[in-house]
XYZ file of C-alpha atoms in Angstrom:
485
model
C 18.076 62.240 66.014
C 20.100 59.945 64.529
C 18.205 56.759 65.943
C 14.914 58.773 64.071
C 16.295 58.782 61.053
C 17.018 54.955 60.722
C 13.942 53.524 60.143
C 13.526 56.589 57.533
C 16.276 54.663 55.810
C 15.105 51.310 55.906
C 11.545 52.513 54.983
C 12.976 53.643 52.221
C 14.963 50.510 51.208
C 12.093 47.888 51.674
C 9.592 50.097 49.652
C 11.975 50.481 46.908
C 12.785 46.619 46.962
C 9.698 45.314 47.574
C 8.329 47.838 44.499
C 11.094 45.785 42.149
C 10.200 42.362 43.529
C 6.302 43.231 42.854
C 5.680 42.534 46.292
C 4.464 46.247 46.917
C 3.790 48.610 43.535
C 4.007 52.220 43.989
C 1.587 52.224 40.935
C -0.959 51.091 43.365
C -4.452 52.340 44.278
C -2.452 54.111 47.177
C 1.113 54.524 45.467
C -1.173 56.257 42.662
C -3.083 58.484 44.886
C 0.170 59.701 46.923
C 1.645 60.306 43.421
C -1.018 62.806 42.373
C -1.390 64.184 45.618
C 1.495 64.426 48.171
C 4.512 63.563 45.936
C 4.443 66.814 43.860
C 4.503 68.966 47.124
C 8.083 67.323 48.081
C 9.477 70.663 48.993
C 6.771 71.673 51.182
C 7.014 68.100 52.931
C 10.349 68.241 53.307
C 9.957 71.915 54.735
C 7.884 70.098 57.395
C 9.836 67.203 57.890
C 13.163 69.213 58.546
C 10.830 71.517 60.968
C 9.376 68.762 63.134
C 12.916 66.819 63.594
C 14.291 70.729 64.682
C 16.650 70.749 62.151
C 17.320 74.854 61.070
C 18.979 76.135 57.743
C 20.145 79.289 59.718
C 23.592 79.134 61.025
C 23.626 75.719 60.007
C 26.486 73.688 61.821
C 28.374 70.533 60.599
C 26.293 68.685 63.348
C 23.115 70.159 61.479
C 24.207 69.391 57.848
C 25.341 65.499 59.245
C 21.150 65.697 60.292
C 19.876 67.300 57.116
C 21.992 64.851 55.386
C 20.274 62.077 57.305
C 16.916 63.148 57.280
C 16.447 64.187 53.902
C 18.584 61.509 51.658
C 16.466 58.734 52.080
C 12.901 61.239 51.387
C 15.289 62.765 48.379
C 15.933 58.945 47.192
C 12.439 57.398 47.296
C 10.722 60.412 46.052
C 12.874 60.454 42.743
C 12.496 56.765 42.448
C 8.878 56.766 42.970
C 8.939 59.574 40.191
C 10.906 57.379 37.789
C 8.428 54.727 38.509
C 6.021 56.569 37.906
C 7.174 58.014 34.458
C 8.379 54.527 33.097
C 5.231 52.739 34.536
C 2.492 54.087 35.649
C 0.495 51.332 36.105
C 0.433 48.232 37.827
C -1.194 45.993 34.854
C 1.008 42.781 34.405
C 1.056 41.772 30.700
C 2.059 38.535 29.081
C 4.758 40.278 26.763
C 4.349 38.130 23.770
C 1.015 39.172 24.138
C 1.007 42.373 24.298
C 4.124 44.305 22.525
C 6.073 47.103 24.090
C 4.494 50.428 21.562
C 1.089 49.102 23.167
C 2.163 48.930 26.726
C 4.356 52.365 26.729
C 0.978 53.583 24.917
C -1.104 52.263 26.914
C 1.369 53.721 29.882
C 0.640 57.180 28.605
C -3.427 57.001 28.807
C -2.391 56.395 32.813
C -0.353 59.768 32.831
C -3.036 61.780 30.965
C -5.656 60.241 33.481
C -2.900 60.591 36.435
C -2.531 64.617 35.213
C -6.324 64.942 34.756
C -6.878 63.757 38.561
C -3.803 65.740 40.159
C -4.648 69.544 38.463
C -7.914 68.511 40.517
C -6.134 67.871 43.978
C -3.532 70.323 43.284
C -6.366 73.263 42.700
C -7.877 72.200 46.172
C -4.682 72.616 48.238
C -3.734 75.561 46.883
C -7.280 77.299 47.570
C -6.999 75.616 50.886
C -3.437 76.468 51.271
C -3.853 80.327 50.103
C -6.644 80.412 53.004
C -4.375 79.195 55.841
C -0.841 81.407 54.933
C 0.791 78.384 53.526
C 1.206 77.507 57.160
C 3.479 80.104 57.749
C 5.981 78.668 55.733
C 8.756 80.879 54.238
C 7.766 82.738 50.613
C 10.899 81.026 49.233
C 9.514 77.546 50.149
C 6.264 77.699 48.971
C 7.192 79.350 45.947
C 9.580 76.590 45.205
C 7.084 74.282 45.875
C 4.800 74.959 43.455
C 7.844 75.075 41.326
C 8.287 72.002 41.797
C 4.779 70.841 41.832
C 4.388 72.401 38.366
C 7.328 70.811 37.211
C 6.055 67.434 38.514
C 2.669 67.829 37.332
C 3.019 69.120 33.804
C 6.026 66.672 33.525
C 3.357 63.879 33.719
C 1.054 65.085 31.480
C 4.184 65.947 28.564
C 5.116 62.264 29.260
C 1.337 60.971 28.242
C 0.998 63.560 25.375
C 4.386 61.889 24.172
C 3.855 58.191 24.209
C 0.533 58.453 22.830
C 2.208 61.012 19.815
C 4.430 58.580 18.962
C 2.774 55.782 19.434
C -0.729 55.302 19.031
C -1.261 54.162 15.121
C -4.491 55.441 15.525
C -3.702 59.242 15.043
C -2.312 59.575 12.056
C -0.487 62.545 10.257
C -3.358 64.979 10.417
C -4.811 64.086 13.739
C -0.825 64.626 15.253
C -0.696 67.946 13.329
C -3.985 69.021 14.890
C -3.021 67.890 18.196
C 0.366 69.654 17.950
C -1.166 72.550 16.986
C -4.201 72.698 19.610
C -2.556 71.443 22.868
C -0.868 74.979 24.023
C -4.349 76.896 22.915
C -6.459 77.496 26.230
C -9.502 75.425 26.569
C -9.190 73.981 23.268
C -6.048 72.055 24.614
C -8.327 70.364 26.844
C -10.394 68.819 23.929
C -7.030 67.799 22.302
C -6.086 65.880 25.491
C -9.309 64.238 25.544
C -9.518 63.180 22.102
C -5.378 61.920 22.772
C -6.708 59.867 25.842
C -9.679 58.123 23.699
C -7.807 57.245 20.818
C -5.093 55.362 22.711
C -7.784 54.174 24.848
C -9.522 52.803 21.627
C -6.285 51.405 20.153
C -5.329 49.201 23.505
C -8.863 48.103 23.635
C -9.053 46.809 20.508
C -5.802 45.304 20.599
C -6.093 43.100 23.398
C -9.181 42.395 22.615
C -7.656 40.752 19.059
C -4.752 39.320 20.983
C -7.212 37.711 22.993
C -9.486 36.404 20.115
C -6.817 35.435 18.644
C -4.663 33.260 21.146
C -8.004 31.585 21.626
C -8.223 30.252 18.009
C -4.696 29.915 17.437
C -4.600 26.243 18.720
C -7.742 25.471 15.998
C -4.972 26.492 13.295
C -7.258 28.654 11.064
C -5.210 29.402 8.442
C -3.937 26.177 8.082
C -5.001 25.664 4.071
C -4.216 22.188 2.027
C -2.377 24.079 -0.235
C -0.075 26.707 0.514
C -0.349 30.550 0.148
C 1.858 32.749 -2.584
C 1.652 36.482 -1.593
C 2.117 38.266 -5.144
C 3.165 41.805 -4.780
C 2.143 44.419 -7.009
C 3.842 47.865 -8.363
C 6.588 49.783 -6.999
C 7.537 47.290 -4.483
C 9.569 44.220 -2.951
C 9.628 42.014 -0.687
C 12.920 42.131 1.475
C 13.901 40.595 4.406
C 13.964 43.640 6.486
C 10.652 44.832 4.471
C 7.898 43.447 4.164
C 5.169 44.468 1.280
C 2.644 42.541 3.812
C 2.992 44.581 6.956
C 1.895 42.308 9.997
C -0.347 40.049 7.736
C 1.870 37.360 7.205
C 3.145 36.685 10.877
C -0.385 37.254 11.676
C -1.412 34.075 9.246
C 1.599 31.702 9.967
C 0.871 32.070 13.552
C -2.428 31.077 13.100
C -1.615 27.858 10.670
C -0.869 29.234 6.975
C 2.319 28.257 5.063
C 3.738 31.903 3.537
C 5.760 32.312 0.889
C 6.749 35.292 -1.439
C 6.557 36.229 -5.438
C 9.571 38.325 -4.821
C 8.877 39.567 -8.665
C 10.512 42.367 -9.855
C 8.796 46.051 -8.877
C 8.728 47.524 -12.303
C 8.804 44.866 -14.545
C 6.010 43.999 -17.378
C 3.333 41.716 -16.876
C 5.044 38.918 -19.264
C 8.119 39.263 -16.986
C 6.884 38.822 -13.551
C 4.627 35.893 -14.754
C 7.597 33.850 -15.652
C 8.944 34.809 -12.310
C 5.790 33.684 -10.689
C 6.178 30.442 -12.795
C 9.181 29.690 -11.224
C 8.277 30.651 -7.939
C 5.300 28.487 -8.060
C 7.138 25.276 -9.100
C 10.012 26.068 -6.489
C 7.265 25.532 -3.808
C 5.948 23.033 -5.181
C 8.766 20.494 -5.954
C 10.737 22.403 -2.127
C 6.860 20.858 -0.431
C 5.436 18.357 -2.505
C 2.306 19.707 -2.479
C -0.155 19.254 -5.474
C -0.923 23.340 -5.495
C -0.792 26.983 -4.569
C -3.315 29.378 -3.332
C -2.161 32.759 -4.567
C -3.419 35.961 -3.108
C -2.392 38.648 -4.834
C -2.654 42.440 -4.644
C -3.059 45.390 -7.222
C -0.673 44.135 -10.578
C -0.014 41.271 -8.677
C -3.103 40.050 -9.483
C -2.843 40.634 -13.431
C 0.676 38.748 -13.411
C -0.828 35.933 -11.148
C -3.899 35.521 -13.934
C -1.142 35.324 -17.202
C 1.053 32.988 -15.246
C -2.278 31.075 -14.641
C -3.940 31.179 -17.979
C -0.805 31.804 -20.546
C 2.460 29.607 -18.295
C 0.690 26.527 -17.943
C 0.251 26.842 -14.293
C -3.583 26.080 -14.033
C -2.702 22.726 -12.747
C -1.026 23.890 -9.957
C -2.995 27.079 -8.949
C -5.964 26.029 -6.351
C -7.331 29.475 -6.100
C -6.045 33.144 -6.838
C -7.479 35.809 -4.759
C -6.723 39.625 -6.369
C -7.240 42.678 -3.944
C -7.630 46.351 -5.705
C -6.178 44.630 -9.174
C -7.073 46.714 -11.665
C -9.035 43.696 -13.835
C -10.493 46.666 -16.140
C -7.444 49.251 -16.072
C -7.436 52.450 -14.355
C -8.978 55.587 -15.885
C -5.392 57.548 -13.666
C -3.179 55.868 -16.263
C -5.480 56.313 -19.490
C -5.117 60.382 -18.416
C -1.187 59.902 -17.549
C -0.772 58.139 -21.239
C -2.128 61.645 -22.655
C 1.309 63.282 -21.551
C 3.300 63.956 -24.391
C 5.283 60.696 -25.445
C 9.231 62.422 -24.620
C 8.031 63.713 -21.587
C 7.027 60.231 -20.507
C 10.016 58.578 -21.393
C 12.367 60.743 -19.733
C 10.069 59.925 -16.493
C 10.575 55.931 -17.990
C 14.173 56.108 -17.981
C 14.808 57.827 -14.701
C 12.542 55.210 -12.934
C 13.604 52.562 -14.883
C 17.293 53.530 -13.090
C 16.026 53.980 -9.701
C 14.404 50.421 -9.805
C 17.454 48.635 -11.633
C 19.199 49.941 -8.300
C 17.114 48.545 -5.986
C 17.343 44.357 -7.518
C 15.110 44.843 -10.763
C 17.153 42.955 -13.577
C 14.379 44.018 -16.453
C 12.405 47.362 -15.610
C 10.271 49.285 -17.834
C 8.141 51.654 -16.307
C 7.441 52.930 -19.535
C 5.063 49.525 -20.890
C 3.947 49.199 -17.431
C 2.869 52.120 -17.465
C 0.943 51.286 -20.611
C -0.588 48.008 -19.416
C -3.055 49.823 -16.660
C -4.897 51.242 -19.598
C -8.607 50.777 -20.221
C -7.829 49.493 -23.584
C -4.997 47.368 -22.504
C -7.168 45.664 -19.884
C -9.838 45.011 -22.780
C -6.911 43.299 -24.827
C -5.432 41.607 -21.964
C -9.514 40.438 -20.258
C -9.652 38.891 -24.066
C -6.372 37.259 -24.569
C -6.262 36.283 -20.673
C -9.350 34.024 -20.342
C -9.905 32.291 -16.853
C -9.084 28.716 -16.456
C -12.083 26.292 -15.081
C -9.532 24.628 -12.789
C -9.069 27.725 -10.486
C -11.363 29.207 -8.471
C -10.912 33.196 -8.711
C -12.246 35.309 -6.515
C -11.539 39.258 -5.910
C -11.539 42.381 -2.710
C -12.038 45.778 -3.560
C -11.426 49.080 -0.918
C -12.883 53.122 -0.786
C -11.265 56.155 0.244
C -14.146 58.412 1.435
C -12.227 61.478 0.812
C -8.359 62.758 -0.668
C -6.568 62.673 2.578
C -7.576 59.160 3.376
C -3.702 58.420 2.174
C -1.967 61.393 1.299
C 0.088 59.860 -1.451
C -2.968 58.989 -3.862
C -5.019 62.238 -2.955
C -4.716 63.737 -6.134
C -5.467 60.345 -7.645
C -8.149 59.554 -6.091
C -9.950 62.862 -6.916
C -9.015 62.171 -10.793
C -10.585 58.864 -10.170
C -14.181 59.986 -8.405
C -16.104 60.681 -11.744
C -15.641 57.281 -12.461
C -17.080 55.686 -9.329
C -15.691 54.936 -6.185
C -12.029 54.153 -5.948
C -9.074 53.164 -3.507
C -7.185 56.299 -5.261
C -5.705 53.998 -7.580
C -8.616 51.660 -8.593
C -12.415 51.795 -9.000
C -14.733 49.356 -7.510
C -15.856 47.941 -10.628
C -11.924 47.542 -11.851
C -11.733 45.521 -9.062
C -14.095 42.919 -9.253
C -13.081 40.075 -11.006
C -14.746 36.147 -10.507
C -16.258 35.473 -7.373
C -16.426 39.647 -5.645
C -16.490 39.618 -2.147
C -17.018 42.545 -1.078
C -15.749 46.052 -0.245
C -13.816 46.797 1.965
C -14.546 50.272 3.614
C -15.936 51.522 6.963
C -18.366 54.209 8.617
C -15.456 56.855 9.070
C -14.504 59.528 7.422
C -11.353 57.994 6.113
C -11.604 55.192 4.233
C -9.796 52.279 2.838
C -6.989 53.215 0.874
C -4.507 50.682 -1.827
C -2.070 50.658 0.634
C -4.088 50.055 3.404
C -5.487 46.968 2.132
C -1.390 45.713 2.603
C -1.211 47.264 5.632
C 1.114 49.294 4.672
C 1.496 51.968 6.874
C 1.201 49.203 9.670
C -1.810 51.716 11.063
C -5.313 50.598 12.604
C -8.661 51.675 11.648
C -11.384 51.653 13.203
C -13.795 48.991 11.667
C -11.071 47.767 9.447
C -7.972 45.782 10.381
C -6.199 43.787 7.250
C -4.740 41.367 9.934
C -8.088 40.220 10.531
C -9.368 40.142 7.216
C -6.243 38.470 6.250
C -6.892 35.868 8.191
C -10.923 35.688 7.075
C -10.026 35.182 3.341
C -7.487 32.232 4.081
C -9.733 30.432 6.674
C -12.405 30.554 4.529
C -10.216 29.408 2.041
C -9.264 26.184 3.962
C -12.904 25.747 4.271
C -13.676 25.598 0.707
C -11.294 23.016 0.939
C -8.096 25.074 -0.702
């Protein structure tokens, strides 16, 4: 007995070793199809392990339990570690991990246990028909109930680890879509539909996302991004950019890596177009005297955009702006602020002077949310489009975005619906607000959801599919260094 259960013991060992080494992976085509099959009916195979080596629980001796203890430790050890493998890594996929990050692989981790809980209901159905046929080959009630204890527990388990990962993970979802599915899993039959449309959307996401990481190691050596002049990102309203926080999302590590120079406006978040335009000023001549280049490229979004044109046309800085690209800038005001300026003139300044605190707290020197306010007007932007002429040294040229419906971003919903008698809108700015010199376009795609303000930032660091503002990021700037900016 005891010379039988040896090579149990070293079985065990060299698979477990040779599964960290990656000289053998459990997450094999066999390691896989053991772990959907056999390893979830570990008390039944233990049941006829102990039988075979004669080893009985009734009147059990310390001889006996000195066998049991030898025969079923190393079965007990490898079968929780092949579990744990399986729930940390369930596939046998070796990435490049600067490549690909660790939210994609643990994603991508919990398609396999979807597919891996899909596959094993299957077997499990057939042994249990076959099983229910045959007595459970006479094995006790206790044991086979405990089995499929156990084999529930193992099963399920797999499937909550998948529906997790992908949850939390996949970008792709969204609020709503998570809601849905949170809602939908437990309901019979309909569940099933929820787990398929989980499965597809992290399916979708990893696709596309090696498929960019792909595309884009390929060009990264032809330096893309690489302008003559360097780009200034020019925030607009409400926001910063930190160290921790960037307004940008993944843009700008997305265009260094692939050759552009980055720096930041880091104007104030509630300050007045004459204010952030000196800022710019000075931001502008920092780079330029800290680089000794001749000129900036600016690419600026929302206000941005109208601080970036007085800086240009009013602060002298014509000479050293090569280009200024706006994204949703409001160029002709927003019709959302010409209906907010209707509010009775107290009311708004009591609003005013409680965001004028919250901003002062967060860095801003000279706030005043009030005028701000003011200069998204319609008639401001008439004023402003005649007082602000373009310069004939700069080449200007503008992005706009559509939401196709109020939940595209739940934070400009009710905005965008004040917006939609006036065309379409990113919930915060029409098309035709938008378009200022050279328009290039919309950007906007066949789903139901839309482009958003924010989105066009990346700001909730989300994909879409047919839209990713990495990529288009990294279209405006090459093209950019191909007009010869």
């Amino acid at each position: 007995m005891y010379i039988f259960t040896f090579p149990l013991w070293i079985l065990m060992i060299v698979i477990i070793v040779f599964d960290v080494m990656d000289k053998l992976t459990l997450a094999g085509a066999v390691g896989k199809l053991i772990g959907m099959t056999a390893l979830p009916h570990a008390v039944a195979l233990a049941w006829l392990g102990l039988r075979a080596a004669n080893i009985s629980f009734e009147g059990m001796g310390g001889l006996d339990i000195v066998k049991f203890i030898l025969f079923a430790a190393p079965i007990c050890i490898l079968a929780l570690y092949w579990l744990a493998r399986i729930a940390v890594k369930p596939y046998k996929t070796k990435f490049d991990k600067s490549e690909v990050n660790v939210r994609i692989r643990a994603m991508y981790g919990g398609k396999y246990l979807l597919k891996y809980t899909a596959i094993s209901l299957v077997f499990q159905m057939i042994y249990y028909i076959i099983a229910i046929k045959n007595g459970f080959w006479d094995m006790p009630k206790g044991v086979w109930i405990a089995d499929a204890v156990v084999t529930g527990i193992i099963v399920f388990g797999y499937g909550f680890n998948g529906i997790i990962r992908i949850m939390v993970l996949c970008r792709r979802l969204g609020i709503i879509k998570r809601a849905a599915a949170f809602f939908l899993l437990p309901v019979p039959v309909v569940g099933i539909f929820a787990l398929i449309g989980l499965y597809n959307s992290a399916k979708a996401e990893y696709d596309y996302e090696t498929t960019r990481v792909a595309c884009d190691n390929q060009r990264v050596e032809s330096q893309v991004c690489a302008t003559k002049y360097p780009i200034l990102l020019v925030h607009g309203m409400g926001f910063r950019d930190w160290k921790y926080f960037n307004y940008w999302g993944r843009i700008p590590r997305e265009l260094i890596k692939n050759g552009a120079k980055i720096y930041y406006g880091h104007q104030e978040a509630c300050a007045t177009v004459a204010t952030n335009s000196e800022l710019i000023k000075n931001k502008i001549l920092e780079i330029i005297e800290e680089t000794g280049c001749e000129k900036v490229n600016i690419i600026a979004h929302s206000k941005g955009g109208l601080d970036s044109r007085y800086a240009i046309t009013k602060l002298g800085m014509e000479d050293y702006v090569a280009s200024l690209t706006t994204v949703g800038t409001p160029h002709r005001g927003s019709q959302v602020t010409d209906l907010a300026n209707k509010l009775p003139d107290s009311f708004y300044r009591s609003v005013s002077d409680f965001m004028d605190k919250r901003f002062r707290s967060f860095g801003d020197k000279n706030p005043d949310f009030y005028t701000l306010c003011h200069q998204f007007n319609s008639s401001y932007a008439e004023e402003f489009n005649r007082d602000v002429p373009d310069s004939d040294k700069v080449y200007y040229q503008s992005y706009a975005s559509v939401m196709r419906y109020p939940f595209s971003f739940n934070f400009l919903g009710f905005s965008y619906l004040l917006l939609r008698p006036y065309g379409r809108n990113d919930g915060l700015v029409t098309v035709e607000s938008a378009k200022w010199g050279n328009f290039r376009g919309v950007y906007e795609t066949k789903r139901i959801r839309g482009i958003s303000h924010g989105d066009t930032i990346d700001l909730k660091r989300e994909d879409y599919s047919g839209f990713d503002p990495r990529e288009e990021y990294i279209k405006m700037v090459s093209e950019l260094k191909e007009m010869g900016y």
